[in-house]
mmCIF file of C-alpha atoms in Angstrom:
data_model
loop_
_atom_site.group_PDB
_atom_site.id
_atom_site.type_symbol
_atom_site.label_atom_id
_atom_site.label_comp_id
_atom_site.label_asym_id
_atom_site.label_seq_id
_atom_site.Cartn_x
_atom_site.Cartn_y
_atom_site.Cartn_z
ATOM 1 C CA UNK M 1 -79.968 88.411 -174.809
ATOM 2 C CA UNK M 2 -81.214 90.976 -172.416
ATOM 3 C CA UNK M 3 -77.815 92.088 -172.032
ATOM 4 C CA UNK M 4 -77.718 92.907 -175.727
ATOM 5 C CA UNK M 5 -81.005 94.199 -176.414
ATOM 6 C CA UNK M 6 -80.637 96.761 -173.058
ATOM 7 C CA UNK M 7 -77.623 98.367 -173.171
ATOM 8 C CA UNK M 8 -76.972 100.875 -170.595
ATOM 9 C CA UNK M 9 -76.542 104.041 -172.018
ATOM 10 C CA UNK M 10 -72.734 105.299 -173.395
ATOM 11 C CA UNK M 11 -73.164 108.762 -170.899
ATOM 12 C CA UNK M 12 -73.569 106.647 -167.606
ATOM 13 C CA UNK M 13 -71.575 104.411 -165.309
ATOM 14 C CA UNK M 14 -72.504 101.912 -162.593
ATOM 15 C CA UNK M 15 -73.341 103.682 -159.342
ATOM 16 C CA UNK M 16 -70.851 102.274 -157.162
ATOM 17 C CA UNK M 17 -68.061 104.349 -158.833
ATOM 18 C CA UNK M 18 -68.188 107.533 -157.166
ATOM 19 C CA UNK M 19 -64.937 108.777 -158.013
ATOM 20 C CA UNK M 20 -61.562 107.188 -159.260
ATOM 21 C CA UNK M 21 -58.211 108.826 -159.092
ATOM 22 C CA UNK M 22 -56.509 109.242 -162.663
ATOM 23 C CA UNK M 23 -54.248 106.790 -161.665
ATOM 24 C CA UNK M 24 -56.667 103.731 -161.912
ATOM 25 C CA UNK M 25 -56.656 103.906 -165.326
ATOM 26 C CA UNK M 26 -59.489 100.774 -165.769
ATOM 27 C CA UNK M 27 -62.270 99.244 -163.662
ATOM 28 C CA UNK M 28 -64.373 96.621 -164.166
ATOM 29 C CA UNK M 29 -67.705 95.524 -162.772
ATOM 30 C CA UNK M 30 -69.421 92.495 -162.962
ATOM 31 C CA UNK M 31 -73.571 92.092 -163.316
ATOM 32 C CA UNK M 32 -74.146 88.673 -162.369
ATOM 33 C CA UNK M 33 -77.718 88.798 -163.127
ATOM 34 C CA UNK M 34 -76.750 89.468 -166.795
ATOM 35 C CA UNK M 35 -74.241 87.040 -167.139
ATOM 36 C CA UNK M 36 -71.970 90.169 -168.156
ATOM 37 C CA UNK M 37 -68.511 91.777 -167.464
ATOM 38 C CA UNK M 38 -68.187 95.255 -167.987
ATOM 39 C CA UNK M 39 -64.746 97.142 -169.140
ATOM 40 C CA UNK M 40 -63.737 100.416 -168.326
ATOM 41 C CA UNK M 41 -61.315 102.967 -168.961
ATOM 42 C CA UNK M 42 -60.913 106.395 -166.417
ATOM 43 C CA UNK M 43 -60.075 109.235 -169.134
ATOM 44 C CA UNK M 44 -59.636 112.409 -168.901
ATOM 45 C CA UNK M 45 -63.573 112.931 -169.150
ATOM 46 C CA UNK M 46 -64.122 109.777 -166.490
ATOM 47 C CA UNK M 47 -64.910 106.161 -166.703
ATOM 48 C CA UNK M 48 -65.725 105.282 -170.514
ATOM 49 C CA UNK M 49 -66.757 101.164 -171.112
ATOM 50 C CA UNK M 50 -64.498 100.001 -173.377
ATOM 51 C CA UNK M 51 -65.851 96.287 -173.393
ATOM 52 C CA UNK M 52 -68.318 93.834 -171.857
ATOM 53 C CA UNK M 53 -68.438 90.850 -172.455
ATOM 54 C CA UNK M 54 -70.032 87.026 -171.281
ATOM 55 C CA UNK M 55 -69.337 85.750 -168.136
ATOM 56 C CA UNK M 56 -70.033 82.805 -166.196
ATOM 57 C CA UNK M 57 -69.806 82.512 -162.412
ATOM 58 C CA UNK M 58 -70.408 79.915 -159.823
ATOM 59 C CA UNK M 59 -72.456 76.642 -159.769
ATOM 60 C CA UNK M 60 -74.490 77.726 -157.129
ATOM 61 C CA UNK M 61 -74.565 81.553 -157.651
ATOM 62 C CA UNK M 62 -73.166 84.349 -155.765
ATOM 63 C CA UNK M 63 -73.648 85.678 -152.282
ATOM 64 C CA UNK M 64 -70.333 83.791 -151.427
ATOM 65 C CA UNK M 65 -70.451 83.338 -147.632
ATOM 66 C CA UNK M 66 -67.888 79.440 -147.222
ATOM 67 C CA UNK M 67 -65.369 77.940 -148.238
ATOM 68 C CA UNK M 68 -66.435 75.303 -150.993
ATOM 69 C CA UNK M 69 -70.083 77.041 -151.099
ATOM 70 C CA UNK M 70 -69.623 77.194 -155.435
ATOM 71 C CA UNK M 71 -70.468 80.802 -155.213
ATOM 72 C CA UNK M 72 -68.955 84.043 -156.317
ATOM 73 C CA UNK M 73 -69.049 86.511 -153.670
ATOM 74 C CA UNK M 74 -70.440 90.252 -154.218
ATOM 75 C CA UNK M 75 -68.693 93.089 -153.360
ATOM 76 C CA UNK M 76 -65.772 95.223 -154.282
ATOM 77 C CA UNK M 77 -62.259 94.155 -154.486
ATOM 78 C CA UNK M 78 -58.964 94.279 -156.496
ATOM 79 C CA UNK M 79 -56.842 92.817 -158.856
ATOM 80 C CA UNK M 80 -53.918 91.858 -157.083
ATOM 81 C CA UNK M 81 -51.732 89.651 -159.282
ATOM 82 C CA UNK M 82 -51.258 88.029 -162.408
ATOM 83 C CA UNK M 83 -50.590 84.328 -163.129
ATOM 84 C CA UNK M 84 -48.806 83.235 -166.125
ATOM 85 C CA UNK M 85 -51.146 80.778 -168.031
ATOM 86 C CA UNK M 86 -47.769 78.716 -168.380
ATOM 87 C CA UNK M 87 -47.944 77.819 -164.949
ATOM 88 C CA UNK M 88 -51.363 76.937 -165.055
ATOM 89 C CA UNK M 89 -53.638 74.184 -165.962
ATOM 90 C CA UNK M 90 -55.252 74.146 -169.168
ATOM 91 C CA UNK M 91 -58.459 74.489 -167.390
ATOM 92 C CA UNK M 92 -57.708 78.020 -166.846
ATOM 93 C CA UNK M 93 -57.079 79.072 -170.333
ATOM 94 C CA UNK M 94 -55.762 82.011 -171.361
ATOM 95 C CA UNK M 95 -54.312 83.220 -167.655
ATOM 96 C CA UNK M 96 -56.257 84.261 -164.047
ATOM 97 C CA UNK M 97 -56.388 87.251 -162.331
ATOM 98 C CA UNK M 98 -56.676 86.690 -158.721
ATOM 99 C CA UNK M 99 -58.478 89.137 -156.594
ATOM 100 C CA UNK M 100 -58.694 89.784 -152.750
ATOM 101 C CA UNK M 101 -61.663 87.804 -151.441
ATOM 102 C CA UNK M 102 -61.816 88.091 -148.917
ATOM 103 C CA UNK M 103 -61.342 91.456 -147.986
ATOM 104 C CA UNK M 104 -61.770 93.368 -145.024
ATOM 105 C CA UNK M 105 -65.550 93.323 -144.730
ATOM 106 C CA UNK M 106 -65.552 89.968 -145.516
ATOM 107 C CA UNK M 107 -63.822 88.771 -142.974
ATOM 108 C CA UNK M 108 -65.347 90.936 -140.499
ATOM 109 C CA UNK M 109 -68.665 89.721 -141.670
ATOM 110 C CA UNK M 110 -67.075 85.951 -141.210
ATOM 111 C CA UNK M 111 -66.926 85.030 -144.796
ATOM 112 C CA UNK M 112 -64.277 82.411 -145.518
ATOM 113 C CA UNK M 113 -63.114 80.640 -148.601
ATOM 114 C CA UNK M 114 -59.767 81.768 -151.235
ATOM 115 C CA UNK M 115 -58.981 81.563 -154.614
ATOM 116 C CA UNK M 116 -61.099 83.743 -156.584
ATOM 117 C CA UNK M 117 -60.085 84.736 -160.068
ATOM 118 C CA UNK M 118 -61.057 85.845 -162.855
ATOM 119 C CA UNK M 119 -59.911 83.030 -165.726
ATOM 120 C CA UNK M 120 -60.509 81.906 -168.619
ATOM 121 C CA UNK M 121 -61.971 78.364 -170.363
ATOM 122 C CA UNK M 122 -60.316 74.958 -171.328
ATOM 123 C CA UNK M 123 -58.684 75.210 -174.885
ATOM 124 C CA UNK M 124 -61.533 72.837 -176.244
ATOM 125 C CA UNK M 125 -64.316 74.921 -174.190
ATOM 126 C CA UNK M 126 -65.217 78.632 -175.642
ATOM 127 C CA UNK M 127 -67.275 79.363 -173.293
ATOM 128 C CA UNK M 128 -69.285 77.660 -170.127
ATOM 129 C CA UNK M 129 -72.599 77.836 -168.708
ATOM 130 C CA UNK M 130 -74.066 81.097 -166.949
ATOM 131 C CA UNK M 131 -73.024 79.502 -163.339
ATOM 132 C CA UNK M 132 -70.331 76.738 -164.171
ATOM 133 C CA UNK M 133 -67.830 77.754 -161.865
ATOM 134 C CA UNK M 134 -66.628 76.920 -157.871
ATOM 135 C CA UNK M 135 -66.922 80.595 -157.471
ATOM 136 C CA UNK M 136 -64.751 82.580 -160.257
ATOM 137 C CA UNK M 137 -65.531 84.695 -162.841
ATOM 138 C CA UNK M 138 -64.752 83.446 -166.191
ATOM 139 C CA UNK M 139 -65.351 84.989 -169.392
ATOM 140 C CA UNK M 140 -63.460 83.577 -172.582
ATOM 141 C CA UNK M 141 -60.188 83.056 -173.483
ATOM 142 C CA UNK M 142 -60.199 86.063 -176.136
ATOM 143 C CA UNK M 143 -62.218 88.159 -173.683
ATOM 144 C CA UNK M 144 -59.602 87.463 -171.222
ATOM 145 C CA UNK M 145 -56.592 88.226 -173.576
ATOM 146 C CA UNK M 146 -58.272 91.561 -174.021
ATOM 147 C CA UNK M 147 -58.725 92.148 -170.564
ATOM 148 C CA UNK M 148 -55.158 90.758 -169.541
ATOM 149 C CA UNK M 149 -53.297 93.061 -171.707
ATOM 150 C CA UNK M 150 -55.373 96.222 -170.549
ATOM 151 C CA UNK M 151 -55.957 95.878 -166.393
ATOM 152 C CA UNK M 152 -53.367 96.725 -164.129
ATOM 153 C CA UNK M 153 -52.261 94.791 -160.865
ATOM 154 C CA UNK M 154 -53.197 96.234 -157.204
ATOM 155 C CA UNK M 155 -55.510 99.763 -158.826
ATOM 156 C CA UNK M 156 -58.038 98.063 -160.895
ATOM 157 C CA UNK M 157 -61.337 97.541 -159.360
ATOM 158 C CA UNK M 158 -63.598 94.801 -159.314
ATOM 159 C CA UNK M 159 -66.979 95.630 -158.424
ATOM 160 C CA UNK M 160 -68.911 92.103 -158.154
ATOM 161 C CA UNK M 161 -73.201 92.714 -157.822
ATOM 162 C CA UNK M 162 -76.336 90.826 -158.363
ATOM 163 C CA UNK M 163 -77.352 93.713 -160.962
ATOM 164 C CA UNK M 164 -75.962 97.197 -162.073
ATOM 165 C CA UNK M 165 -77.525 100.820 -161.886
ATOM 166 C CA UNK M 166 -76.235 102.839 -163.969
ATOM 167 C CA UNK M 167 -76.180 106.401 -163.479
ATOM 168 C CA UNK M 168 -74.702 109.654 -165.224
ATOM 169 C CA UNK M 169 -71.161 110.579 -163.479
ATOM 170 C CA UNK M 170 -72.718 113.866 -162.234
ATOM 171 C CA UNK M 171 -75.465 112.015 -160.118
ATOM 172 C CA UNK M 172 -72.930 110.827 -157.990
ATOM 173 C CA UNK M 173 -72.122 114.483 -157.066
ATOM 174 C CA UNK M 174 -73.733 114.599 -154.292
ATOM 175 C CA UNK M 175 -71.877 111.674 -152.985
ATOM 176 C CA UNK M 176 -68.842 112.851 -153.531
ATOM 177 C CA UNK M 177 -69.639 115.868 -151.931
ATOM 178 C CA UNK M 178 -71.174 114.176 -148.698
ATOM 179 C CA UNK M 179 -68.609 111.823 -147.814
ATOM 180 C CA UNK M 180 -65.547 114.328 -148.646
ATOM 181 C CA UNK M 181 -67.250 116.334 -145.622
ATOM 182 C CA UNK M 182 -66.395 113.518 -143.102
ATOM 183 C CA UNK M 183 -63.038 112.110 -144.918
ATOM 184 C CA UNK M 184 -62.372 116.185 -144.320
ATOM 185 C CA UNK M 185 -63.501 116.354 -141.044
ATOM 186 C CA UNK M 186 -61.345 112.801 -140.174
ATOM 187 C CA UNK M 187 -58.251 114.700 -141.747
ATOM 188 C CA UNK M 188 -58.441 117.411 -140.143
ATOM 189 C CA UNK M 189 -58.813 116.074 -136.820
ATOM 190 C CA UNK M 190 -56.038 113.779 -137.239
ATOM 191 C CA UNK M 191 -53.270 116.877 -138.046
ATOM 192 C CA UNK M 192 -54.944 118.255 -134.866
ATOM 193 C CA UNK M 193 -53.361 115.846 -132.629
ATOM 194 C CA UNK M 194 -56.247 115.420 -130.123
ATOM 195 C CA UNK M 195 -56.809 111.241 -130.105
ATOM 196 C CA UNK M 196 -59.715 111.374 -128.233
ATOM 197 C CA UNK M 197 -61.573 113.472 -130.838
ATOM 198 C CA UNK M 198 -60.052 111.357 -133.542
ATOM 199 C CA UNK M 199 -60.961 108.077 -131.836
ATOM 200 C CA UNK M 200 -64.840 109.392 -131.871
ATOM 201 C CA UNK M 201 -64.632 108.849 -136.028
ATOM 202 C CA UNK M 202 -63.754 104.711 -135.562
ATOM 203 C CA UNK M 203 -67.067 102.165 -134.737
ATOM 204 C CA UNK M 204 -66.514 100.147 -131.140
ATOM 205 C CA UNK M 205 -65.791 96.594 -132.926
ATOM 206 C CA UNK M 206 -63.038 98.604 -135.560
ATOM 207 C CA UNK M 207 -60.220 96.234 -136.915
ATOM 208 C CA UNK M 208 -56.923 96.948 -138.855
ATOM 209 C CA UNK M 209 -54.450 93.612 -139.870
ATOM 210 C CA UNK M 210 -55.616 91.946 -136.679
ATOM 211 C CA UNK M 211 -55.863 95.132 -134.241
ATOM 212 C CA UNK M 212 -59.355 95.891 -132.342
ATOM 213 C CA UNK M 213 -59.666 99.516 -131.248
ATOM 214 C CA UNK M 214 -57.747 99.438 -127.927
ATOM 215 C CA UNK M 215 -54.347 98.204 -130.396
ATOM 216 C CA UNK M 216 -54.853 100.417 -132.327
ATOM 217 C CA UNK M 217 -55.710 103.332 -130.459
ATOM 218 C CA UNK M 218 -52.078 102.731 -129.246
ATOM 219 C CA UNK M 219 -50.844 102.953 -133.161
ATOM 220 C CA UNK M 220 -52.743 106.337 -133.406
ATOM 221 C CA UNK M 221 -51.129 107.423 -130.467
ATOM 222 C CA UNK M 222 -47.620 106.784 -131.569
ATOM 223 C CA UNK M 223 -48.386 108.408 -135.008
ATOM 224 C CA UNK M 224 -49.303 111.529 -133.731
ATOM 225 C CA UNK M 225 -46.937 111.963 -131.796
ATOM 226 C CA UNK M 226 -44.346 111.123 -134.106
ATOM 227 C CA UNK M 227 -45.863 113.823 -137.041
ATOM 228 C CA UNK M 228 -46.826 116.363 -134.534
ATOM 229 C CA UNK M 229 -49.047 118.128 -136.270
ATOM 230 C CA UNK M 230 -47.239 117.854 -139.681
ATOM 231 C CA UNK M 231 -49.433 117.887 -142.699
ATOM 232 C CA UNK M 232 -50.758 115.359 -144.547
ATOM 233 C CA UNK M 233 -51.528 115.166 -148.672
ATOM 234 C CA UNK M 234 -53.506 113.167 -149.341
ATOM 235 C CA UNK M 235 -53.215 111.562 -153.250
ATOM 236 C CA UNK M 236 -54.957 109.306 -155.614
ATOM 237 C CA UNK M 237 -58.442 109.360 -153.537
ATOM 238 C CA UNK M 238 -60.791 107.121 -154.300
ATOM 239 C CA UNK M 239 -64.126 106.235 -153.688
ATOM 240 C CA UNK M 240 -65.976 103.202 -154.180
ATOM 241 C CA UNK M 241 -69.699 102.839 -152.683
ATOM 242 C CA UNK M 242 -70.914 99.344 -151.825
ATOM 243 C CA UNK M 243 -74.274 98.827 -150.552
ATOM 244 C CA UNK M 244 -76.418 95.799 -148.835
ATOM 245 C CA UNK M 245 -77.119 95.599 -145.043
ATOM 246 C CA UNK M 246 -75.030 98.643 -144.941
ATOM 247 C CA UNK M 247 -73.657 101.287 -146.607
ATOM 248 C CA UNK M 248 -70.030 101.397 -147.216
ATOM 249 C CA UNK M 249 -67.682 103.643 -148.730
ATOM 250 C CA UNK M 250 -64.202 102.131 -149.685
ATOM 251 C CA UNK M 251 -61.509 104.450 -149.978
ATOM 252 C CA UNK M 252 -58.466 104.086 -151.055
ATOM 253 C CA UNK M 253 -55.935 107.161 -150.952
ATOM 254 C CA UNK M 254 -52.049 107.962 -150.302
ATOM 255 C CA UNK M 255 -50.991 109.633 -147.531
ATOM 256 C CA UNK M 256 -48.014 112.127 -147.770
ATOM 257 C CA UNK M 257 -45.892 113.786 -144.867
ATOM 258 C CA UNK M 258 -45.552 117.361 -145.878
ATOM 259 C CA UNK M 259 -41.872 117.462 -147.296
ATOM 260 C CA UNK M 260 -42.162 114.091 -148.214
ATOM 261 C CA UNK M 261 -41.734 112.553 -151.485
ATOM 262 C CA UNK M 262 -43.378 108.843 -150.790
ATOM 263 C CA UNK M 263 -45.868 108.000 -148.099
ATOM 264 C CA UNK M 264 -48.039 105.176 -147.270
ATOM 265 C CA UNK M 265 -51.126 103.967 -149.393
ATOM 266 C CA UNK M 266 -54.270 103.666 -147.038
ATOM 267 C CA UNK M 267 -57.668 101.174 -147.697
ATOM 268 C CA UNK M 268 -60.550 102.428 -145.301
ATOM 269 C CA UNK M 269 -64.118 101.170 -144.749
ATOM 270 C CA UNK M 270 -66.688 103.791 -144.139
ATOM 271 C CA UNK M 271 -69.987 103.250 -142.743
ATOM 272 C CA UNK M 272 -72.686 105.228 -143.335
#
């Protein structure tokens, strides 16, 4: 009811949203303290909410630390497949939309645990109790329809918090502005070839796919000498700010040799 009665406001957006390239073409962020799901769409003019609707997540809450705990876990992830509802029980409903928990900063925080969607309800079930599931998100099967035919795999966002601020788009100016300093400065450094000065923008306990900072100061190495000073573009940026204990900026951008017509498509966690 408080959901309804307090609406945020059509000319803002939740905080964490900083910037999104124009090819994420939807978001969607969850307000588990309102039992509500929140559509977007990323126009021309920015994000726009589309929808929200209901949602239910786990028996226990959220905060998702262990495997089994019955808790949805906060954060920001992505959608990264789609199941067909025909290969799924009826418990499910309508179809799932798996996302990656856990993702980077949850496992270097030691978080465990798989298998979080977002779903839909039994056939005989329209919807379920505010925390009703092992740790999902599930909103109802016409909800989900909706949602299924809109969101697209691997660039739609999933911003999971205890509550929302929401903020006009301009707000987050300063932001943008603040961090695009260091991503600059990081860039920059990196077409200048020297590693040591480039190794001075990674944290002493730094991971990538299973490499600490030694491994993969020996990557960095090899990649600079390979482009040799070649320029990068970089595409698509986007920025995502997630904040408890710390203060972390997820960006997600593609990388482009100068000359090139494909490059690779880079995740990074900044800390503030």
């Amino acid at each position: 009811m408080q959901a309804q009665r307090n609406r945020p406001a059509s000319t803002h957006i939740p905080a964490q949203f900083v910037e999104l390239a124009p090819r994420y073409k939807h978001a969607i962020a969850v307000d588990a303290s309102r039992s509500r799901l929140h559509l977007f769409e990323n126009t021309e003019k920015g994000l726009k909410l589309v929808a929200d609707y209901y949602a239910s997540v786990g028996k226990l809450g959220i905060e998702k630390a262990t495997e089994g705990d019955q808790r949805t876990p906060l954060g920001v992830y992505f959608i990264t497949s789609r199941l067909d509802p025909a290969t799924l029980k009826d418990f499910y409903g309508a179809g799932a939309l798996p996302i990656n928990y856990p993702n980077p900063l949850d496992l270097r925080r030691g978080k465990t645990g798989s298998g979080i969607w977002l779903h839909g309800t039994p056939p005989d079930q329209f919807s379920r109790a505010p925390k009703a599931s092992d740790g999902c998100v599930v909103v109802a099967n016409p909800d989900l329809e909706r949602i299924l035919r809109t969101v697209q795999v691997r660039t739609t966002p999933v911003v999971i918090a205890t509550s929302l601020q929401w903020v006009k788009p301009e707000a987050l100016a300063a932001e943008r502005e603040g961090f695009g300093a260091a991503f600059a400065a990081w860039q920059q450094t990196k077409l200048g070839g020297d590693l040591a000065k480039l190794m001075a923008f990674y944290t002493d306990d730094f991971s990538s796919y299973g490499k600490n900072l030694t491994e993969w100061s020996a990557t960095l190495e090899k990649s600079l000498s390979r482009n040799q000073g070649r320029a990068m573009q970089i595409k698509d940026l986007s920025l995502i700010r997630w904040r408890d204990v710390h203060d972390t900026m997820v960006t997600t951008f593609g990388e482009v040799p100068a000359g090139a017509s494909t490059g690779t498509v880079r995740r990074q966690y900044w800390q503030k």
